[in-house]
Coordinates of C-alpha atoms and ligand atoms in Angstrom, one line a residue:
X543 CA -9.1 24.2 29.3
X544 CA -5.4 24.7 29.2
X545 CA -3.5 22.5 27.2
X546 CA 0.2 21.9 25.5
X547 CA -0.4 24.8 23.0
X548 CA -1.7 27.6 25.6
X549 CA 0.6 30.5 25.2
X550 CA 2.2 28.9 22.3
X551 CA 3.4 31.2 19.4
X552 CA 3.3 29.4 15.8
X553 CA 4.6 30.7 12.9
X554 CA 3.2 28.9 9.5
X555 CA 4.6 29.9 6.3
X556 CA 2.3 29.8 3.0
X557 CA -0.9 30.5 5.4
X558 CA -2.9 32.5 3.0
X559 CA -4.6 29.6 1.5
X560 CA -4.4 26.0 1.2
X561 CA -2.7 23.6 3.6
X562 CA -1.0 26.5 5.4
X563 CA -4.2 28.2 6.0
X564 CA -5.8 25.1 7.4
X565 CA -3.1 24.5 9.5
X566 CA -2.9 28.0 10.9
X567 CA -6.6 27.7 11.9
X568 CA -6.2 23.9 13.4
X569 CA -3.6 25.0 15.5
X570 CA -5.6 28.2 16.7
X571 CA -8.6 25.8 17.3
X572 CA -6.2 23.3 19.3
X573 CA -5.4 26.3 21.5
X574 CA -2.3 28.2 20.4
X575 CA -2.1 31.5 21.9
X576 CA -0.8 33.4 19.0
X577 CA -0.3 32.5 15.2
X578 CA 2.0 34.4 12.8
X579 CA 0.3 34.0 9.2
X580 CA 3.1 34.2 6.5
X581 CA 1.8 35.1 3.1
X582 CA 3.4 36.5 -0.4
X583 CA 0.9 37.9 -2.8
X584 CA -2.5 36.9 -1.5
X585 CA -3.1 39.5 1.1
X586 CA -6.9 38.9 1.2
X587 CA -6.2 35.4 2.0
X588 CA -3.8 36.1 4.7
X589 CA -6.7 38.4 6.1
X590 CA -8.9 35.8 5.9
X591 CA -6.9 33.1 8.0
X592 CA -6.4 35.9 10.2
X593 CA -10.0 36.4 10.9
X594 CA -10.6 32.5 11.5
X595 CA -7.5 32.4 13.9
X596 CA -9.0 35.3 16.1
X597 CA -12.5 33.7 15.9
X598 CA -10.7 30.6 17.4
X599 CA -9.6 32.8 20.4
X600 CA -6.0 33.2 19.3
X601 CA -3.9 36.6 18.4
X602 CA -2.8 36.5 15.1
X603 CA -0.8 39.1 12.6
X604 CA 0.4 38.6 8.8
X605 CA 4.1 39.0 7.7
X606 CA 4.7 39.2 3.9
X607 CA 7.7 37.9 2.1
X608 CA 8.7 36.5 -1.5
X609 CA 10.5 33.3 -0.3
X610 CA 11.9 32.5 -3.7
X611 CA 14.2 35.5 -3.7
X612 CA 17.4 35.6 -1.4
X613 CA 16.2 39.3 -0.6
X614 CA 12.9 38.3 0.2
X615 CA 14.0 35.6 2.6
X616 CA 16.4 38.2 4.6
X617 CA 13.4 40.7 4.7
X618 CA 11.1 38.5 5.9
X619 CA 13.4 37.4 8.6
X620 CA 14.2 40.9 9.7
X621 CA 10.4 41.4 10.1
X622 CA 9.9 38.3 12.0
X623 CA 12.8 39.0 14.4
X624 CA 10.9 42.3 15.4
X625 CA 7.2 40.8 15.5
X626 CA 7.9 37.5 17.0
X627 CA 11.6 37.1 18.3
X628 CA 10.5 33.5 19.9
X629 CA 8.6 31.0 18.0
X630 CA 7.4 27.8 19.7
X631 CA 6.0 26.0 16.8
X632 CA 7.3 26.5 13.1
X633 CA 5.5 25.1 10.2
X634 CA 7.6 25.3 7.0
X635 CA 4.8 25.1 4.6
X636 CA 5.2 27.9 1.8
X637 CA 5.8 26.0 -1.4
X638 CA 5.2 25.9 -5.1
X639 CA 6.0 24.0 -8.0
X640 CA 6.6 27.5 -9.5
X641 CA 6.5 26.5 -13.4
X642 CA 6.5 23.2 -14.9
X643 CA 9.8 22.9 -16.9
X644 CA 11.4 20.0 -18.4
X645 CA 15.4 19.4 -18.0
X646 CA 16.0 21.5 -21.2
X647 CA 13.4 23.9 -20.7
X648 CA 14.3 25.3 -17.3
X649 CA 16.5 28.2 -16.5
X650 CA 19.2 28.7 -13.6
X651 CA 16.9 31.3 -12.4
X652 CA 14.0 29.0 -12.2
X653 CA 16.0 26.5 -10.6
X654 CA 17.2 29.1 -7.8
X655 CA 13.6 30.2 -7.2
X656 CA 12.2 26.7 -6.8
X657 CA 15.1 25.7 -4.5
X658 CA 14.7 28.7 -2.5
X659 CA 11.3 28.8 -2.0
X660 CA 10.8 25.1 -1.3
X661 CA 14.2 24.3 0.3
X662 CA 16.5 27.1 1.2
X663 CA 13.8 29.1 3.0
X664 CA 12.9 26.3 5.3
X665 CA 16.8 26.3 6.3
X666 CA 16.9 29.9 6.5
X667 CA 13.7 30.3 8.8
X668 CA 14.6 27.5 11.1
X669 CA 18.1 28.8 11.8
X670 CA 16.4 32.0 12.7
X671 CA 13.9 30.5 15.2
X672 CA 16.1 27.6 16.5
X673 CA 18.1 29.7 18.7
X674 CA 15.1 30.7 20.9
X675 CA 14.0 27.1 20.8
X676 CA 17.4 25.9 22.3
X677 CA 17.3 28.6 25.0
X678 CA 13.8 27.4 26.1
X679 CA 14.8 23.8 25.5
X680 CA 11.5 23.4 23.8
X681 CA 10.2 23.9 20.5
X682 CA 8.5 22.0 17.6
X683 CA 9.1 22.2 13.7
X684 CA 7.0 20.5 11.0
X685 CA 8.4 20.6 7.3
X686 CA 6.0 20.0 4.4
X687 CA 7.5 17.7 2.0
X688 CA 5.6 15.9 -0.8
X689 CA 5.0 12.6 -2.6
X690 CA 7.0 14.2 -5.4
X691 CA 10.0 13.4 -3.0
X692 CA 9.4 9.7 -3.5
X693 CA 8.4 9.5 -7.1
X694 CA 10.5 12.2 -8.9
X695 CA 7.4 14.4 -9.4
X696 CA 5.0 14.8 -12.4
X697 CA 6.1 16.1 -15.8
X698 CA 8.2 19.2 -15.3
X699 CA 8.3 19.0 -11.8
X700 CA 11.7 17.4 -11.1
X701 CA 13.5 20.4 -9.5
X702 CA 10.5 20.7 -7.0
X703 CA 10.6 17.1 -6.6
X704 CA 14.4 17.0 -5.4
X705 CA 13.8 20.3 -3.2
X706 CA 11.1 18.4 -1.5
X707 CA 13.4 15.4 -1.0
X708 CA 15.9 17.6 0.4
X709 CA 13.3 18.6 2.9
X710 CA 12.5 15.3 3.8
X711 CA 16.5 14.5 4.3
X712 CA 17.1 17.6 6.1
X713 CA 14.0 16.8 8.5
X714 CA 15.9 13.7 9.6
X715 CA 19.2 15.7 10.1
X716 CA 17.5 18.2 12.2
X717 CA 15.9 15.9 14.1
X718 CA 19.0 14.2 15.3
X719 CA 20.6 17.5 16.0
X720 CA 17.7 19.3 17.9
X721 CA 16.3 16.4 19.8
X722 CA 19.0 17.1 22.7
X723 CA 17.8 20.6 22.6
X724 CA 14.2 19.8 23.5
X725 CA 13.0 20.2 19.8
X726 CA 11.2 17.8 17.9
X727 CA 11.4 18.0 14.1
X728 CA 9.1 16.1 11.8
X729 CA 7.5 16.3 8.5
X730 CA 4.3 15.7 6.6
X731 CA 4.4 14.6 3.0
X732 CA 1.4 15.1 1.2
X733 CA -0.1 13.3 -1.9
X734 CA -2.5 15.3 -4.2
X735 CA -4.5 18.0 -2.4
X736 CA -7.6 19.5 -4.1
X737 CA -6.6 23.0 -3.9
X738 CA -5.0 26.0 -5.5
X739 CA -1.7 24.5 -6.1
X740 CA -3.3 22.2 -8.6
X741 CA -5.7 24.4 -10.1
X742 CA -2.5 26.1 -11.2
X743 CA -0.3 23.4 -12.5
X744 CA -3.0 20.3 -13.2
X745 CA -6.2 19.9 -15.0
X746 CA -9.2 17.8 -14.3
X747 CA -7.8 14.8 -16.2
X748 CA -4.8 14.6 -14.6
X749 CA -6.7 14.9 -11.2
X750 CA -9.1 12.1 -12.0
X751 CA -6.4 10.0 -12.9
X752 CA -5.0 10.4 -9.5
X753 CA -8.0 9.9 -7.9
X754 CA -8.3 6.4 -9.8
X755 CA -5.1 5.4 -8.5
X756 CA -5.5 6.4 -5.0
X757 CA -7.0 3.5 -2.7
X758 CA -9.2 5.9 -0.6
X759 CA -10.9 7.1 -3.8
X760 CA -10.4 10.8 -3.5
X761 CA -8.1 13.7 -3.4
X762 CA -7.0 15.1 0.0
X763 CA -8.4 18.1 1.7
X764 CA -6.4 20.9 3.1
X765 CA -7.6 19.6 6.5
X766 CA -6.6 16.0 5.8
X767 CA -3.2 17.3 5.8
X768 CA -3.8 20.3 8.6
X769 CA -5.0 17.6 11.2
X770 CA -1.8 15.4 10.9
X771 CA 0.3 18.9 11.2
X772 CA -1.3 19.6 14.3
X773 CA -1.2 15.8 15.7
X774 CA 2.7 16.0 15.1
X775 CA 2.6 19.3 17.4
X776 CA 0.7 17.7 20.1
X777 CA 1.8 16.1 23.2
X778 CA 0.3 12.9 21.6
X779 CA 3.5 12.8 19.1
X780 CA 5.9 13.5 22.2
X781 CA 8.1 10.7 21.4
X782 CA 7.7 10.9 17.5
X783 CA 11.1 12.3 15.8
X784 CA 12.5 12.4 12.4
X785 CA 9.4 11.0 10.6
X786 CA 7.8 12.5 7.4
X787 CA 4.3 11.1 7.7
X788 CA 2.9 10.2 4.1
X789 CA -0.8 11.6 4.0
X790 CA -1.9 10.4 0.6
X791 CA -4.8 8.2 0.8
X792 CA -2.6 4.9 0.4
X793 CA -1.4 5.9 -2.7
X794 CA 1.7 3.7 -3.2
X795 CA 4.6 5.8 -4.3
X796 CA 7.7 3.6 -6.1
Ligands
NAP1108 N1 -1.4 20.8 -3.0 C1 -0.9 19.6 -3.1 O1 -1.2 18.5 -3.8 C2 0.4 19.3 -2.8 C3 1.1 18.0 -2.6 C4 2.4 17.8 -1.8 C5 2.9 19.0 -1.3 N2 2.5 20.3 -1.3 C6 3.1 21.4 -0.5 O2 2.5 21.9 0.3 C7 2.5 23.2 0.8 C8 1.3 24.0 0.7 O3 1.0 24.0 -0.6 P1 -0.5 24.2 -0.9 O4 -0.9 22.7 -1.6 O5 -1.4 24.6 0.3 O6 -0.5 25.3 -2.1 P2 -1.1 26.6 -2.4 O7 -2.8 26.5 -2.0 O8 -1.0 27.1 -3.5 O9 -0.6 27.4 -1.3 C9 0.8 27.8 -1.3 C10 1.1 28.8 -0.1 O10 2.5 28.9 -0.4 C11 2.8 30.5 -0.6 N3 3.9 30.7 -1.5 C12 3.8 30.4 -2.9 N4 4.9 30.9 -3.6 C13 5.5 31.7 -2.6 C14 6.5 32.7 -2.7 N5 7.3 33.0 -3.9 N6 7.2 33.0 -1.4 C15 6.3 33.0 -0.2 N7 5.2 32.3 -0.2 C16 4.8 31.4 -1.3 C17 1.5 31.0 -1.2 O11 1.4 32.4 -0.7 P3 0.3 33.7 -1.5 O12 -1.0 32.8 -1.9 O13 0.2 34.6 -0.6 O14 1.3 34.1 -2.7 C18 0.5 30.2 -0.3 O15 0.2 30.5 1.2 C19 3.7 23.3 -0.4 O16 5.1 23.1 0.4 C20 3.5 22.4 -1.5 O17 4.6 22.2 -2.1 C21 1.3 20.5 -1.9

């Protein structure tokens, strides 16, 4: 049955694993016609996402690129322009803490890398896809923020948290600017997701204490977040603009 996703091209950054992979697969299952799967280092993960997207009936292709580096962003955008000049749905999802570093431990290089990956790349990719959306007077953008934007982040994660706060704020600005062009912009702010991100940057003790503070009594799954992303892309959210939906099991952020 055709629906609002039929014939649409979606670009999901950071779709080799985690939330991005789940979102790419969920968008394909919802009926999107073509999914561009961005990845950085985990090519096998991107291949696994492609296989599931194709099994759901969508076309799929992978494009690589290190979005933590200005040159990586530029080369990704030139590949994107050649492969998929018209994107209907953009999910700015790629992100990472990169490295825990307290104020006096971090370097300027680390600061730039965290900001490039978590904030500047979303700005650059959105600028690249917006003109075609404007021409069509139709488009959907979902930016992935974090609970860290609300609480300042865990130990050594303050630059990451600030980047995610910037994402949350620019979501409101873009929503106001782009709504008259027929483009809806929203965000999703996950709490703690039980995935590779925290295998890298947390430990079982930290995660158990998060569960103890979470009213829902468990960590999020990738699919818990992906389902809200798909909702924001759907016709059911047609009058939702400028929101960042918290998906955190009821965890209260100060
Ligand atoms: N996990 C959580 O608890 C949590 C909470 C709040 C917000 N978030 C946000 O949710 C988004 C998805 O994260 P996740 O939880 O799914 O993490 P994940 O499982 O670690 O996946 C991260 C994705 O981002 C990509 N990525 C990482 N560094 C990159 C770089 N330098 N250039 C380009 N792509 C890069 C990875 O690509 P490769 O694997 O191919 O290298 C991967 O596809 C991120 O923006 C993250 O900040 C996560």
